[in-house]
GROMACS .gro file of C-alpha atoms in nm:
model
  264
    1UNK     CA    1  13.862   8.191  -7.050
    2UNK     CA    2  13.755   8.468  -6.805
    3UNK     CA    3  13.459   8.400  -6.591
    4UNK     CA    4  13.296   8.593  -6.287
    5UNK     CA    5  13.206   8.530  -5.965
    6UNK     CA    6  13.105   8.753  -5.658
    7UNK     CA    7  12.941   8.713  -5.327
    8UNK     CA    8  12.621   8.640  -5.444
    9UNK     CA    9  12.418   8.316  -5.428
   10UNK     CA   10  12.517   8.104  -5.681
   11UNK     CA   11  12.199   7.914  -5.829
   12UNK     CA   12  12.353   7.747  -6.137
   13UNK     CA   13  12.693   7.638  -6.139
   14UNK     CA   14  12.774   7.517  -6.516
   15UNK     CA   15  13.077   7.298  -6.566
   16UNK     CA   16  13.029   7.219  -6.909
   17UNK     CA   17  13.339   7.052  -7.085
   18UNK     CA   18  13.189   6.899  -7.372
   19UNK     CA   19  12.849   6.910  -7.535
   20UNK     CA   20  12.779   6.664  -7.851
   21UNK     CA   21  12.513   6.607  -8.086
   22UNK     CA   22  12.615   6.274  -8.205
   23UNK     CA   23  12.975   6.264  -8.308
   24UNK     CA   24  12.988   6.623  -8.380
   25UNK     CA   25  13.136   6.841  -8.045
   26UNK     CA   26  12.908   7.128  -8.038
   27UNK     CA   27  13.028   7.341  -7.733
   28UNK     CA   28  13.337   7.294  -7.525
   29UNK     CA   29  13.481   7.433  -7.213
   30UNK     CA   30  13.208   7.669  -7.110
   31UNK     CA   31  13.180   7.709  -6.694
   32UNK     CA   32  13.017   7.963  -6.566
   33UNK     CA   33  12.778   8.063  -6.264
   34UNK     CA   34  12.451   8.227  -6.276
   35UNK     CA   35  12.386   8.412  -5.938
   36UNK     CA   36  12.057   8.471  -5.746
   37UNK     CA   37  11.826   8.745  -5.854
   38UNK     CA   38  11.989   8.847  -6.158
   39UNK     CA   39  11.967   8.900  -6.542
   40UNK     CA   40  12.266   8.682  -6.708
   41UNK     CA   41  12.278   8.748  -7.081
   42UNK     CA   42  12.461   8.515  -7.342
   43UNK     CA   43  12.552   8.668  -7.648
   44UNK     CA   44  12.772   8.579  -7.948
   45UNK     CA   45  12.788   8.472  -8.347
   46UNK     CA   46  12.547   8.221  -8.468
   47UNK     CA   47  12.666   7.887  -8.384
   48UNK     CA   48  12.852   7.949  -8.068
   49UNK     CA   49  12.654   7.715  -7.849
   50UNK     CA   50  12.438   7.994  -7.662
   51UNK     CA   51  12.112   7.816  -7.711
   52UNK     CA   52  12.276   7.456  -7.628
   53UNK     CA   53  12.441   7.581  -7.315
   54UNK     CA   54  12.091   7.722  -7.236
   55UNK     CA   55  11.896   7.406  -7.283
   56UNK     CA   56  12.139   7.222  -7.052
   57UNK     CA   57  11.981   7.436  -6.777
   58UNK     CA   58  11.659   7.229  -6.769
   59UNK     CA   59  11.750   6.926  -6.967
   60UNK     CA   60  11.566   6.997  -7.288
   61UNK     CA   61  11.871   6.929  -7.500
   62UNK     CA   62  11.781   6.536  -7.390
   63UNK     CA   63  11.479   6.573  -7.606
   64UNK     CA   64  11.754   6.609  -7.923
   65UNK     CA   65  11.855   6.290  -8.070
   66UNK     CA   66  12.208   6.238  -8.006
   67UNK     CA   67  12.273   6.445  -7.742
   68UNK     CA   68  12.567   6.397  -7.494
   69UNK     CA   69  12.756   6.594  -7.216
   70UNK     CA   70  13.062   6.566  -7.037
   71UNK     CA   71  13.025   6.765  -6.727
   72UNK     CA   72  12.795   6.868  -6.486
   73UNK     CA   73  12.546   7.159  -6.407
   74UNK     CA   74  12.462   7.229  -6.045
   75UNK     CA   75  12.153   7.385  -5.952
   76UNK     CA   76  12.138   7.451  -5.570
   77UNK     CA   77  12.459   7.219  -5.545
   78UNK     CA   78  12.254   6.912  -5.731
   79UNK     CA   79  12.361   6.792  -6.024
   80UNK     CA   80  12.036   6.783  -6.270
   81UNK     CA   81  12.252   6.588  -6.546
   82UNK     CA   82  12.269   6.282  -6.265
   83UNK     CA   83  12.117   5.951  -6.354
   84UNK     CA   84  11.881   5.959  -6.100
   85UNK     CA   85  11.730   6.316  -6.176
   86UNK     CA   86  11.383   6.341  -6.323
   87UNK     CA   87  11.413   6.560  -6.596
   88UNK     CA   88  10.997   6.657  -6.596
   89UNK     CA   89  11.073   6.775  -6.249
   90UNK     CA   90  11.355   6.981  -6.324
   91UNK     CA   91  11.158   7.166  -6.612
   92UNK     CA   92  10.931   7.231  -6.329
   93UNK     CA   93  11.138   7.432  -6.122
   94UNK     CA   94  11.317   7.590  -6.438
   95UNK     CA   95  11.110   7.744  -6.696
   96UNK     CA   96  11.169   7.811  -7.042
   97UNK     CA   97  11.040   8.093  -7.294
   98UNK     CA   98  11.138   8.051  -7.669
   99UNK     CA   99  11.231   8.250  -7.959
  100UNK     CA  100  10.871   8.213  -8.106
  101UNK     CA  101  10.578   8.264  -7.867
  102UNK     CA  102  10.400   7.900  -7.859
  103UNK     CA  103  10.065   7.945  -7.667
  104UNK     CA  104   9.860   7.628  -7.678
  105UNK     CA  105   9.555   7.614  -7.890
  106UNK     CA  106   9.334   7.638  -7.561
  107UNK     CA  107   9.197   7.910  -7.370
  108UNK     CA  108   9.417   8.185  -7.177
  109UNK     CA  109   9.315   8.063  -6.860
  110UNK     CA  110   9.401   7.688  -6.923
  111UNK     CA  111   9.710   7.799  -7.095
  112UNK     CA  112   9.831   7.961  -6.767
  113UNK     CA  113   9.711   7.659  -6.571
  114UNK     CA  114   9.869   7.381  -6.812
  115UNK     CA  115  10.184   7.328  -6.577
  116UNK     CA  116   9.990   7.327  -6.264
  117UNK     CA  117   9.756   7.039  -6.368
  118UNK     CA  118  10.062   6.860  -6.537
  119UNK     CA  119  10.182   6.890  -6.181
  120UNK     CA  120   9.892   6.816  -6.005
  121UNK     CA  121   9.837   7.135  -5.812
  122UNK     CA  122   9.562   7.117  -5.548
  123UNK     CA  123   9.578   7.459  -5.421
  124UNK     CA  124   9.356   7.754  -5.553
  125UNK     CA  125   9.409   7.707  -5.958
  126UNK     CA  126   9.243   8.018  -6.013
  127UNK     CA  127   9.456   8.238  -5.794
  128UNK     CA  128   9.779   8.089  -5.911
  129UNK     CA  129   9.670   8.169  -6.261
  130UNK     CA  130   9.550   8.533  -6.177
  131UNK     CA  131   9.897   8.606  -5.998
  132UNK     CA  132  10.114   8.463  -6.308
  133UNK     CA  133   9.933   8.704  -6.564
  134UNK     CA  134   9.952   8.983  -6.327
  135UNK     CA  135  10.360   8.939  -6.272
  136UNK     CA  136  10.371   8.880  -6.659
  137UNK     CA  137  10.172   9.218  -6.703
  138UNK     CA  138   9.921   9.080  -6.885
  139UNK     CA  139   9.635   9.088  -6.649
  140UNK     CA  140   9.481   9.402  -6.728
  141UNK     CA  141   9.448   9.318  -7.091
  142UNK     CA  142   9.307   8.988  -7.074
  143UNK     CA  143   9.095   8.987  -6.732
  144UNK     CA  144   8.759   8.968  -6.908
  145UNK     CA  145   8.862   8.713  -7.177
  146UNK     CA  146   9.013   8.438  -6.977
  147UNK     CA  147   8.821   8.171  -7.172
  148UNK     CA  148   8.907   8.306  -7.523
  149UNK     CA  149   9.189   8.128  -7.721
  150UNK     CA  150   9.567   8.229  -7.642
  151UNK     CA  151   9.609   8.223  -8.011
  152UNK     CA  152   9.345   8.527  -8.053
  153UNK     CA  153   9.641   8.749  -7.853
  154UNK     CA  154   9.901   8.964  -8.035
  155UNK     CA  155  10.257   8.837  -8.070
  156UNK     CA  156  10.371   9.029  -7.767
  157UNK     CA  157  10.054   8.944  -7.574
  158UNK     CA  158  10.145   8.546  -7.659
  159UNK     CA  159  10.482   8.601  -7.556
  160UNK     CA  160  10.374   8.746  -7.189
  161UNK     CA  161  10.102   8.469  -7.191
  162UNK     CA  162  10.423   8.208  -7.238
  163UNK     CA  163  10.607   8.380  -6.954
  164UNK     CA  164  10.285   8.345  -6.700
  165UNK     CA  165  10.223   8.000  -6.815
  166UNK     CA  166  10.623   7.945  -6.717
  167UNK     CA  167  10.622   8.149  -6.410
  168UNK     CA  168  10.272   7.972  -6.265
  169UNK     CA  169  10.484   7.700  -6.114
  170UNK     CA  170  10.676   7.919  -5.943
  171UNK     CA  171  11.002   7.791  -6.073
  172UNK     CA  172  11.380   7.902  -5.911
  173UNK     CA  173  11.496   8.005  -6.272
  174UNK     CA  174  11.335   8.153  -6.607
  175UNK     CA  175  11.553   8.072  -6.955
  176UNK     CA  176  11.463   8.300  -7.227
  177UNK     CA  177  11.585   8.201  -7.585
  178UNK     CA  178  11.581   8.519  -7.779
  179UNK     CA  179  11.210   8.593  -7.655
  180UNK     CA  180  11.207   8.916  -7.854
  181UNK     CA  181  11.344   8.838  -8.169
  182UNK     CA  182  10.980   8.772  -8.316
  183UNK     CA  183  10.829   9.101  -8.177
  184UNK     CA  184  10.819   9.459  -8.276
  185UNK     CA  185  11.002   9.722  -8.108
  186UNK     CA  186  10.719   9.816  -7.864
  187UNK     CA  187  10.652   9.464  -7.746
  188UNK     CA  188  11.011   9.414  -7.720
  189UNK     CA  189  11.046   9.692  -7.499
  190UNK     CA  190  10.733   9.547  -7.304
  191UNK     CA  191  10.941   9.234  -7.258
  192UNK     CA  192  11.246   9.393  -7.158
  193UNK     CA  193  11.085   9.611  -6.886
  194UNK     CA  194  10.883   9.277  -6.768
  195UNK     CA  195  11.231   9.089  -6.741
  196UNK     CA  196  11.372   9.366  -6.526
  197UNK     CA  197  11.065   9.321  -6.310
  198UNK     CA  198  11.050   8.968  -6.277
  199UNK     CA  199  11.425   8.953  -6.157
  200UNK     CA  200  11.297   9.056  -5.847
  201UNK     CA  201  11.155   8.705  -5.782
  202UNK     CA  202  11.329   8.473  -6.018
  203UNK     CA  203  11.642   8.437  -6.187
  204UNK     CA  204  11.676   8.502  -6.555
  205UNK     CA  205  11.916   8.362  -6.811
  206UNK     CA  206  11.883   8.531  -7.150
  207UNK     CA  207  12.010   8.434  -7.515
  208UNK     CA  208  12.024   8.721  -7.741
  209UNK     CA  209  12.143   8.842  -8.078
  210UNK     CA  210  12.086   9.194  -7.963
  211UNK     CA  211  12.385   9.348  -7.788
  212UNK     CA  212  12.185   9.665  -7.730
  213UNK     CA  213  11.917   9.428  -7.548
  214UNK     CA  214  12.205   9.259  -7.335
  215UNK     CA  215  12.337   9.633  -7.226
  216UNK     CA  216  11.977   9.731  -7.144
  217UNK     CA  217  11.843   9.444  -6.938
  218UNK     CA  218  12.168   9.223  -6.802
  219UNK     CA  219  12.358   9.240  -6.497
  220UNK     CA  220  12.613   8.986  -6.622
  221UNK     CA  221  12.686   8.872  -6.970
  222UNK     CA  222  12.850   8.574  -7.100
  223UNK     CA  223  13.028   8.617  -7.452
  224UNK     CA  224  13.064   8.302  -7.668
  225UNK     CA  225  13.246   8.250  -7.978
  226UNK     CA  226  13.290   7.992  -8.224
  227UNK     CA  227  13.583   7.792  -8.414
  228UNK     CA  228  13.566   7.592  -8.704
  229UNK     CA  229  13.638   7.237  -8.647
  230UNK     CA  230  13.595   6.918  -8.879
  231UNK     CA  231  13.230   6.854  -8.934
  232UNK     CA  232  13.097   7.211  -8.813
  233UNK     CA  233  13.143   7.486  -8.601
  234UNK     CA  234  13.210   7.462  -8.191
  235UNK     CA  235  13.122   7.717  -7.962
  236UNK     CA  236  13.290   7.780  -7.650
  237UNK     CA  237  13.287   8.062  -7.375
  238UNK     CA  238  13.524   8.303  -7.392
  239UNK     CA  239  13.454   8.572  -7.129
  240UNK     CA  240  13.197   8.622  -6.854
  241UNK     CA  241  13.123   8.948  -6.625
  242UNK     CA  242  12.948   9.228  -6.518
  243UNK     CA  243  12.777   9.369  -6.840
  244UNK     CA  244  12.930   9.713  -6.830
  245UNK     CA  245  13.277   9.561  -6.778
  246UNK     CA  246  13.240   9.323  -7.061
  247UNK     CA  247  13.122   9.608  -7.314
  248UNK     CA  248  13.339   9.845  -7.204
  249UNK     CA  249  13.652   9.728  -7.094
  250UNK     CA  250  13.655   9.326  -7.188
  251UNK     CA  251  13.963   9.129  -7.102
  252UNK     CA  252  13.985   8.905  -7.403
  253UNK     CA  253  14.084   9.005  -7.741
  254UNK     CA  254  13.813   8.770  -7.900
  255UNK     CA  255  13.586   8.986  -7.695
  256UNK     CA  256  13.720   9.322  -7.815
  257UNK     CA  257  13.688   9.211  -8.158
  258UNK     CA  258  13.372   9.117  -8.131
  259UNK     CA  259  13.220   9.438  -7.963
  260UNK     CA  260  13.418   9.609  -8.282
  261UNK     CA  261  13.223   9.390  -8.513
  262UNK     CA  262  13.541   9.225  -8.668
  263UNK     CA  263  13.328   8.899  -8.684
  264UNK     CA  264  12.936   8.790  -8.620
   0.00000   0.00000   0.00000
């Protein structure tokens, strides 16, 4: 396994040794660092553990029955997997955008304000909502209909609304789990442009099945592969490096084979 480090400030130091769902070993030996102000893409075949690793970064795996973890996930040198760490607080600082847009059945304004209200924000709520919508490149499209139901928006707009909701609480990190897979090419392009803009303020980790998307937006890319074990498929990190290097001159044979389309 090769991992990439440089002189950039590390936001997440993932030292994942084993990840289980019940008795099933879903992921093993996946150690990597996520540098500040970057987009790190996770690529690899289905079942290789990309999303499982991503969910470790804000402890949403805790919500899955039977989940257990051997190892640690350090965020600014604090192990967020520790028993004294409140996972709800972790999710406030590390936001998540999912594969399918999932706005709530409430107004556009209330969708964005949801996390702020949950965390009892006592500042200027309207200012925070407007700023989040602006950063999500949605403000000009919805500024005159903030009372409309969020579900009335198009798919691409709904996904940008979910991004606005995720960044309204000013997280350190934004996790994106295949955020464009349900969108058309035009909406996908807008989300990709938005990701590149958002990395100026947030560190982004992106799971994608689209290798071209990784080459377009990711500064670094981690390639995961999978092996057949008794009872299922176990994922593991093969290689992590600068995106151009990983795609053009991978160090590992498994990576070279995947890039040539020998398995998917």
